[in-house]
Short mmCIF file of the C-alpha atoms (twelve columns), coordinates in Angstrom:
data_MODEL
# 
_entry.id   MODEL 
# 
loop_
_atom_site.group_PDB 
_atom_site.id 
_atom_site.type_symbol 
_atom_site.label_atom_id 
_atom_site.label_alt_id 
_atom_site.label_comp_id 
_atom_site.label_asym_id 
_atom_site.label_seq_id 
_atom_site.Cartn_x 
_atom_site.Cartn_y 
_atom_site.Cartn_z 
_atom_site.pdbx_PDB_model_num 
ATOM 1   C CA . UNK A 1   14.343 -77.609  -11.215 1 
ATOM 2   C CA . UNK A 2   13.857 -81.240  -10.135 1 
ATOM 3   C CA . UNK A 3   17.870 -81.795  -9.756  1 
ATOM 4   C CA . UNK A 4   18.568 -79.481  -6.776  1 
ATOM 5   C CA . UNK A 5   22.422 -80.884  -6.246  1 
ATOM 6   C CA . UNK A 6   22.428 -79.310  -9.643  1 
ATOM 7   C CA . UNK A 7   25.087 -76.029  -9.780  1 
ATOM 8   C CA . UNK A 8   23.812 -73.933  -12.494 1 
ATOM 9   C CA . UNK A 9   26.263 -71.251  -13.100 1 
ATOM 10  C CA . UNK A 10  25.450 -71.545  -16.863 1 
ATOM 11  C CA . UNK A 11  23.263 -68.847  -17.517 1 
ATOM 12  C CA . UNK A 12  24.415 -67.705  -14.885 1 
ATOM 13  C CA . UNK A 13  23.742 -63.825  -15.655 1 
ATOM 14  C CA . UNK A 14  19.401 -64.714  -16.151 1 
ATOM 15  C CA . UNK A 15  19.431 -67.162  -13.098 1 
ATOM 16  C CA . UNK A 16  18.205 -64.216  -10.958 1 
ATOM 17  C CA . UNK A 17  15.764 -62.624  -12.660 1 
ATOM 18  C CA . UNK A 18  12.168 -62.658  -12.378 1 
ATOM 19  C CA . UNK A 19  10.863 -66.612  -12.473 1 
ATOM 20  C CA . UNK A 20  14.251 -67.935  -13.385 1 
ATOM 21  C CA . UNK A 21  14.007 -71.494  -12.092 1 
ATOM 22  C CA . UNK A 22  10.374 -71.799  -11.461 1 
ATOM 23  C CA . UNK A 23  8.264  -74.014  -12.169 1 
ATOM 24  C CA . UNK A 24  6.041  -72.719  -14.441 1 
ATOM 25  C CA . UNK A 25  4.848  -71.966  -18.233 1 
ATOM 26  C CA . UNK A 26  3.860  -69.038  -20.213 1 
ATOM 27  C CA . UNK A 27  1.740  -70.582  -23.140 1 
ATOM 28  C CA . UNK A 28  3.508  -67.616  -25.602 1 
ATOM 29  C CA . UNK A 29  6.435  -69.833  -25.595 1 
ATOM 30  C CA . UNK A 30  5.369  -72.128  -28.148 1 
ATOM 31  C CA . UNK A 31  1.771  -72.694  -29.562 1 
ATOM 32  C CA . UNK A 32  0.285  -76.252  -29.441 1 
ATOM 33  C CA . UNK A 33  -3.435 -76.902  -28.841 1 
ATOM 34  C CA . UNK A 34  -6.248 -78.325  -26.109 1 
ATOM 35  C CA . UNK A 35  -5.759 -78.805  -22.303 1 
ATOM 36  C CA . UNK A 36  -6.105 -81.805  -19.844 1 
ATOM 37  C CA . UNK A 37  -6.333 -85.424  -21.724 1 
ATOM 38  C CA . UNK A 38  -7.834 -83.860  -25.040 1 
ATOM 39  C CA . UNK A 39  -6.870 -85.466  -27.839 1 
ATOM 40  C CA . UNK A 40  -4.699 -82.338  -29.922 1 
ATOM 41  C CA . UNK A 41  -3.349 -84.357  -32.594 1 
ATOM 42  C CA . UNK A 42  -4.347 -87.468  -34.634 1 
ATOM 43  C CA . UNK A 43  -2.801 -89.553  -37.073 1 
ATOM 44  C CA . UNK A 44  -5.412 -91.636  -37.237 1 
ATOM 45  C CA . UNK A 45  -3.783 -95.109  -38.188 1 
ATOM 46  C CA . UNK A 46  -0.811 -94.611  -36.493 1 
ATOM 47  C CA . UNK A 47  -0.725 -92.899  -32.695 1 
ATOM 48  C CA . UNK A 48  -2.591 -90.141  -30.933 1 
ATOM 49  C CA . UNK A 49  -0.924 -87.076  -29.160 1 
ATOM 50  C CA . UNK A 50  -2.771 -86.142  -26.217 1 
ATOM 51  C CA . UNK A 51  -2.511 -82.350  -24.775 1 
ATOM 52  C CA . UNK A 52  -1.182 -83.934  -21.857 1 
ATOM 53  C CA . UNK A 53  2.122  -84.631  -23.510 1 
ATOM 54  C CA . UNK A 54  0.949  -88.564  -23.830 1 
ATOM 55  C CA . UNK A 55  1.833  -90.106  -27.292 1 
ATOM 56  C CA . UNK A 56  0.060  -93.524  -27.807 1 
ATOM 57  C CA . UNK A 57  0.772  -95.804  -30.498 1 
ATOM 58  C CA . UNK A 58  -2.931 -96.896  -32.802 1 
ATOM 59  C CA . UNK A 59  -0.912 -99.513  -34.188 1 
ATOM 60  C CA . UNK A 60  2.101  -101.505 -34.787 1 
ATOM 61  C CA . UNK A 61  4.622  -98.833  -36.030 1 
ATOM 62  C CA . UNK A 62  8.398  -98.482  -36.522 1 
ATOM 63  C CA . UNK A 63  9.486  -95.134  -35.536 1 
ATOM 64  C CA . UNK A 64  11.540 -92.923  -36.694 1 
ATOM 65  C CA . UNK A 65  13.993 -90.515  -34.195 1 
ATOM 66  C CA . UNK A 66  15.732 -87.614  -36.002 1 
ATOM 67  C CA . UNK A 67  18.137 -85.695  -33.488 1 
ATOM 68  C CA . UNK A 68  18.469 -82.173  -35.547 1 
ATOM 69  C CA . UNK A 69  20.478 -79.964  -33.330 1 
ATOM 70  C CA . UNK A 70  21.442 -79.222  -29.159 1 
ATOM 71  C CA . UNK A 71  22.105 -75.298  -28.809 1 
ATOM 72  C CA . UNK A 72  23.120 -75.818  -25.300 1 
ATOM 73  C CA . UNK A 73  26.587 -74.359  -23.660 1 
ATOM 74  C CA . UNK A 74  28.136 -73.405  -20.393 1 
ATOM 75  C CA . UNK A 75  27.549 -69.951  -20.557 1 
ATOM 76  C CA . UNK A 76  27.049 -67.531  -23.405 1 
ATOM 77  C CA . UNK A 77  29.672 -68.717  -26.048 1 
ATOM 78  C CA . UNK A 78  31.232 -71.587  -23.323 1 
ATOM 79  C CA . UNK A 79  31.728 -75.019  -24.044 1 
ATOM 80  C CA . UNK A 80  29.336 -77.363  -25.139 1 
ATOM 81  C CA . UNK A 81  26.894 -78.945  -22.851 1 
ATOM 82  C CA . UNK A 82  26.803 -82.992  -23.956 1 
ATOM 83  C CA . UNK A 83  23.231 -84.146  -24.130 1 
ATOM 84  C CA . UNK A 84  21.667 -87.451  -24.197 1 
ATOM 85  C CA . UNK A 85  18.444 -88.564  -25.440 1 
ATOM 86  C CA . UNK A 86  16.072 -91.638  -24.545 1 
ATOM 87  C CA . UNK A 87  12.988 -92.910  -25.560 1 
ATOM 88  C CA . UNK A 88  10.564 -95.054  -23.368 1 
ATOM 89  C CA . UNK A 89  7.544  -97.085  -24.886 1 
ATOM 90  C CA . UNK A 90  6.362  -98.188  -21.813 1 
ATOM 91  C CA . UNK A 91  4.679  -95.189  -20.052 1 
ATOM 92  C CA . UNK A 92  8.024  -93.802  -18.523 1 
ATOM 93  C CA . UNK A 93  8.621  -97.297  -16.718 1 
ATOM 94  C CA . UNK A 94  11.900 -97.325  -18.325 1 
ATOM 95  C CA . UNK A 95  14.102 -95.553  -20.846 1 
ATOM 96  C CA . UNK A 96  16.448 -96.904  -23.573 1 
ATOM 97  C CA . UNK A 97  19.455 -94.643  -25.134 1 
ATOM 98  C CA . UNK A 98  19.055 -93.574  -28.703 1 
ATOM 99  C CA . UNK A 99  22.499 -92.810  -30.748 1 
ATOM 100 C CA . UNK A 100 24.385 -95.471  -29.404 1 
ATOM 101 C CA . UNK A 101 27.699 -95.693  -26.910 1 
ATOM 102 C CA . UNK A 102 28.240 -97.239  -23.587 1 
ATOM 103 C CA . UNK A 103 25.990 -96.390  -20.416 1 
ATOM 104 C CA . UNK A 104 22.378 -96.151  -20.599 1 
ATOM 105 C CA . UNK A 105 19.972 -93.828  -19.520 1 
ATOM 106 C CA . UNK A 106 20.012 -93.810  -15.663 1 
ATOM 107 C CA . UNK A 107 23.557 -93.560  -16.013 1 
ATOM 108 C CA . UNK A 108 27.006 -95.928  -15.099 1 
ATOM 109 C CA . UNK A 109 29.024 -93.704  -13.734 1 
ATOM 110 C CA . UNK A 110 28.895 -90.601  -16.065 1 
ATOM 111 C CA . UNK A 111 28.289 -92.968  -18.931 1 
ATOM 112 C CA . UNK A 112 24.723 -92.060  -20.957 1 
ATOM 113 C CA . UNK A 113 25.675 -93.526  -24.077 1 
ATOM 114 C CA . UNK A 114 26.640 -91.458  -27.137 1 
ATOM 115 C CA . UNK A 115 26.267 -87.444  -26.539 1 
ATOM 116 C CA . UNK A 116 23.850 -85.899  -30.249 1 
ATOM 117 C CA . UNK A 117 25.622 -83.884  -32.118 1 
ATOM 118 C CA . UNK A 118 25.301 -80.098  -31.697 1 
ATOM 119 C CA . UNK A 119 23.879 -79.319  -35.269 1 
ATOM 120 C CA . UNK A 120 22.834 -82.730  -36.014 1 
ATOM 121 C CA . UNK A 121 22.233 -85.163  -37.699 1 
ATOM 122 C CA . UNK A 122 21.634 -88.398  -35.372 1 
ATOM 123 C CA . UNK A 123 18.943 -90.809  -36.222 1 
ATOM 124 C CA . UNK A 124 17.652 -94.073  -34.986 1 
ATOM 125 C CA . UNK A 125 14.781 -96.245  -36.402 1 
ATOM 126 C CA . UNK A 126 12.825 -98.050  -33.734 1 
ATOM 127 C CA . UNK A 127 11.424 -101.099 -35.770 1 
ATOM 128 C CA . UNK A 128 8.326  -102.947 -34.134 1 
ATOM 129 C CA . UNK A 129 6.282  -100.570 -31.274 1 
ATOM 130 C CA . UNK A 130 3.403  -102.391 -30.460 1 
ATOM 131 C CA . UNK A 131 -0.047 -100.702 -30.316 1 
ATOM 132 C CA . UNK A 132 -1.432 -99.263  -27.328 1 
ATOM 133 C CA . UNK A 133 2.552  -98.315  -26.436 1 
ATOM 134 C CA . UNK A 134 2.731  -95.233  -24.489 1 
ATOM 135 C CA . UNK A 135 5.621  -93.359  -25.796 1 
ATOM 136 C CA . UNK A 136 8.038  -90.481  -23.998 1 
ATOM 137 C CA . UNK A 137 11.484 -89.258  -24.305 1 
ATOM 138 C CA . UNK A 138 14.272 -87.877  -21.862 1 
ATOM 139 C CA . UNK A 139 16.341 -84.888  -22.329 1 
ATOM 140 C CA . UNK A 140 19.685 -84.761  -20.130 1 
ATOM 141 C CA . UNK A 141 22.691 -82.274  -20.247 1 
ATOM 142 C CA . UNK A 142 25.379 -82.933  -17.889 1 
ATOM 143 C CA . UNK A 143 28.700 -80.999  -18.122 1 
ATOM 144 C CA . UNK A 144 31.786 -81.287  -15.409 1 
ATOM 145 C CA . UNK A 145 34.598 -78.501  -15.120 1 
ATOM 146 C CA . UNK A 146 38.025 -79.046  -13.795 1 
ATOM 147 C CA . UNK A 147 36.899 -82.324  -11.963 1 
ATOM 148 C CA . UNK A 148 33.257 -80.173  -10.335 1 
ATOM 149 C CA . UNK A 149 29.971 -80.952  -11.325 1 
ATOM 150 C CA . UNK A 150 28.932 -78.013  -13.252 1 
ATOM 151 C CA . UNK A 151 25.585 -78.444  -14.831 1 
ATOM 152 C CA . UNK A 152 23.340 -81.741  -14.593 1 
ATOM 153 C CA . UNK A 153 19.979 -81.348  -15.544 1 
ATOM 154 C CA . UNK A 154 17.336 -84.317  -16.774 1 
ATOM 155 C CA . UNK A 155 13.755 -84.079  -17.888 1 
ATOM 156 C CA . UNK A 156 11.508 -86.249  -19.904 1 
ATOM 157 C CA . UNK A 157 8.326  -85.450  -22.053 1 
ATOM 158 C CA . UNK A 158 6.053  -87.526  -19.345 1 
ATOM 159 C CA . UNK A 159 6.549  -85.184  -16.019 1 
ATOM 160 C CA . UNK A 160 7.833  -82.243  -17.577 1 
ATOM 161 C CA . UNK A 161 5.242  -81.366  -20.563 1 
ATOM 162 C CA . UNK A 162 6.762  -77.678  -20.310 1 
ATOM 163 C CA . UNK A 163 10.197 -78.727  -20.187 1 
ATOM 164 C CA . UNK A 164 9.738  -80.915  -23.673 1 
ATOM 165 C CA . UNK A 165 6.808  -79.940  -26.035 1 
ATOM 166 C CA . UNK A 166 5.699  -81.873  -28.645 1 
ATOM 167 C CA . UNK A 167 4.800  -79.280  -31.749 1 
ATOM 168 C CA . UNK A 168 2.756  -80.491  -35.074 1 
ATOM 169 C CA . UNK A 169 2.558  -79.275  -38.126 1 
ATOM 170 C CA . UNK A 170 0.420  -75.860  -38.266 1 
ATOM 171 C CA . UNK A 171 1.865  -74.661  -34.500 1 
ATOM 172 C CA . UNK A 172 3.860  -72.072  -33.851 1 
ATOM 173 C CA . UNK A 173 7.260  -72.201  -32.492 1 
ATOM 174 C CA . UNK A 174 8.963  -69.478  -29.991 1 
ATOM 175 C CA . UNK A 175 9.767  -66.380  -31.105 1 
ATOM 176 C CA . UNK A 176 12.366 -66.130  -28.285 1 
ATOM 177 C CA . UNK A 177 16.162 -65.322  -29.541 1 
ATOM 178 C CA . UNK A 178 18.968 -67.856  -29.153 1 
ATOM 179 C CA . UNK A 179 20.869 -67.571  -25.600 1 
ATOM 180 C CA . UNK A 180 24.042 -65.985  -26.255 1 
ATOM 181 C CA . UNK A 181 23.601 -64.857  -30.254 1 
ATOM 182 C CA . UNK A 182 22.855 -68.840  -31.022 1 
ATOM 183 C CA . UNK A 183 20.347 -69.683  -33.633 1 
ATOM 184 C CA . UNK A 184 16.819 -69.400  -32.804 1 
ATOM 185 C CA . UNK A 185 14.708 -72.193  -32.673 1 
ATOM 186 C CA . UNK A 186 12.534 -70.262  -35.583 1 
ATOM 187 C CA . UNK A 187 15.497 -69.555  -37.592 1 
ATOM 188 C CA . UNK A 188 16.561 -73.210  -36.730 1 
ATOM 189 C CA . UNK A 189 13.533 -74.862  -38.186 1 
ATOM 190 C CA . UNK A 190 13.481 -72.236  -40.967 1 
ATOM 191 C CA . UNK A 191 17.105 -73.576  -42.007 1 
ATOM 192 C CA . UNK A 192 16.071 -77.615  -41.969 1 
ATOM 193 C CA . UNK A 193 12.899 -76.496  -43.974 1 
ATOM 194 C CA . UNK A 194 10.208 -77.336  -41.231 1 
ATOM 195 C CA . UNK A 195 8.455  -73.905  -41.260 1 
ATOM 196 C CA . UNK A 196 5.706  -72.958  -43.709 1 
ATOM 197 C CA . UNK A 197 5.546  -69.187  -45.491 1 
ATOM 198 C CA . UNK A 198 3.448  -68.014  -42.153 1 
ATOM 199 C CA . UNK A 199 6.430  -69.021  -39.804 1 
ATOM 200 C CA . UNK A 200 4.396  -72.394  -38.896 1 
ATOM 201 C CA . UNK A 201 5.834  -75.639  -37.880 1 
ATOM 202 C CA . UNK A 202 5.513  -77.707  -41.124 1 
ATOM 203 C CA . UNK A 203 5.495  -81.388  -40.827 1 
ATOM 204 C CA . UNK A 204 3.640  -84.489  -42.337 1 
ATOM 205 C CA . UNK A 205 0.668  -85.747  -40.861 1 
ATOM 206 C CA . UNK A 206 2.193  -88.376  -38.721 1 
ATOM 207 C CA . UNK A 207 4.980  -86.315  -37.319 1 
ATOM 208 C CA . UNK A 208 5.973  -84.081  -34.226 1 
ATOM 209 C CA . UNK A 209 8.615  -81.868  -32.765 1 
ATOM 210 C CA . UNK A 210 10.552 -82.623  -29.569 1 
ATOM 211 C CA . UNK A 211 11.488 -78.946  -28.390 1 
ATOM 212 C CA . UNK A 212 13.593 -78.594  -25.013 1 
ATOM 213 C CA . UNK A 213 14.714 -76.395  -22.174 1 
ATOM 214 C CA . UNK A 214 16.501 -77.681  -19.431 1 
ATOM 215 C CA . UNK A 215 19.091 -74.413  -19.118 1 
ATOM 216 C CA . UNK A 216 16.482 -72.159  -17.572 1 
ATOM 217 C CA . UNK A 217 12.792 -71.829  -16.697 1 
ATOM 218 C CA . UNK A 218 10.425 -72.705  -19.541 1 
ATOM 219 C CA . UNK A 219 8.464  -69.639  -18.909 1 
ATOM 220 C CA . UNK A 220 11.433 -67.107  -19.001 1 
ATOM 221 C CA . UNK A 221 11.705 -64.892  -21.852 1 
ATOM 222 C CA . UNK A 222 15.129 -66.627  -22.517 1 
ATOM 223 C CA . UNK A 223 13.869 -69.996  -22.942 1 
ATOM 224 C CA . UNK A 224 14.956 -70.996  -26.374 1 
ATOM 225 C CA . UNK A 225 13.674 -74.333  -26.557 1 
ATOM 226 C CA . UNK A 226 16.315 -75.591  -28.641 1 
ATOM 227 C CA . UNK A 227 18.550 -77.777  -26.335 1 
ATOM 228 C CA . UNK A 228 17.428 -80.104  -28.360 1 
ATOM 229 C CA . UNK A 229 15.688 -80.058  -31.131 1 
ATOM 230 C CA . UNK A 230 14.306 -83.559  -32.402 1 
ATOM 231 C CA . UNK A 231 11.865 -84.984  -35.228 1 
ATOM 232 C CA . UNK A 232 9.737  -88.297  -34.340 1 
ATOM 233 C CA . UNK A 233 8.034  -89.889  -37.621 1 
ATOM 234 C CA . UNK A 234 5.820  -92.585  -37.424 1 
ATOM 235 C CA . UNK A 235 5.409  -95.619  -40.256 1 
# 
């Protein structure tokens, strides 16, 4: 984990097993193609996704962020765990909030803007990305209990590639069941219409899916990857 003042109690049961907060990645999780700075994904006017979780813009574009659900809680059937999303078209050299609200995205005080709602829908259009714009997003669930910090956990698509996965159409999301009886990320997608009749991601050409984890370790068997759950068009 890369916030160790974190305390983690949610999930607190699957904390001790086997590879629970390590870093590292089981490829099972989710399928999406090529390794190092291959280009896995091409919409050729518009950006390039590189297997090294770097999205660059071809062109001028206006972009498209559709927040579709956050499965995360404190604890099997606890609260909800508020998370924020940000976007950075500069290479990770700074991040802007998405849905709105006071704070921004390093925080002011325990402001982070507007919290997405837990089964969606939150969108913001982006109007104006210049090409060559290298393009990431941040993922951060914080939750206090009773006045304690409780959970506080932040990762972005840059330096975490298997915290936040990028899927495109014709990949194949985890089979892993939903923490604590929630929704799969399968039967998730499957609900919004965004799997094919093989179980496939389906998605238009100049799409991708933001999957997260940031409750436990991407390669655990628990790892739902729907924390948050988020669709980025390009036009």
């Amino acid at each position: 984990m890369t916030s160790s003042s974190a305390v983690r109690p949610f999930r607190a049961s699957l904390d001790s097993r086997p590879g629970a907060g390590a870093h590292h990645f089981e490829p099972a999780a989710c399928s999406a193609g090529g390794g190092g700075g291959e280009i896995v994904n091409t919409c050729a006017t518009k950006f390039t996704l590189a297997a090294d979780n770097l999205i660059t813009t071809q062109a001028e574009v206006d972009v498209t962020f559709t927040h579709l659900a956050s499965l995360l809680t404190y604890g099997s059937g606890g609260p909800t765990i508020p998370v924020h999303v940000c976007y950075s078209k500069n290479n990770g050299s700074n991040y802007s909030g998405l849905f709105g609200g006071a704070g921004n995205c390093n925080g002011n005080g325990n402001a982070y803007g507007n919290a997405v709602k837990v089964n969606g829908t939150d969108t913001k259009v982006v109007n104006n990305i210049a090409a060559s714009s290298k393009i990431s997003v941040m993922i951060r669930g914080k939750y206090t209990q009773n006045g304690w910090l409780a959970f506080s956990e932040v990762y972005n698509s840059k330096n975490h590639p298997t915290r936040v996965l990028y899927l495109k159409n014709g990949d194949n999301p985890t089979a892993n069941t939903g923490f604590g009886n929630q929704q799969s990320l399968k039967n998730l997608l499957q609900a919004k219409g965004l799997l094919n009749a093989q179980g496939k991601v389906a998605l238009g050409t100049c799409e991708v899916l933001a999957v997260s984890e940031i409750g436990v370790a991407p390669g655990s068997s628990t790892a739902d990857f729907q924390d948050s759950v988020m669709k980025i068009s390009f036009n």
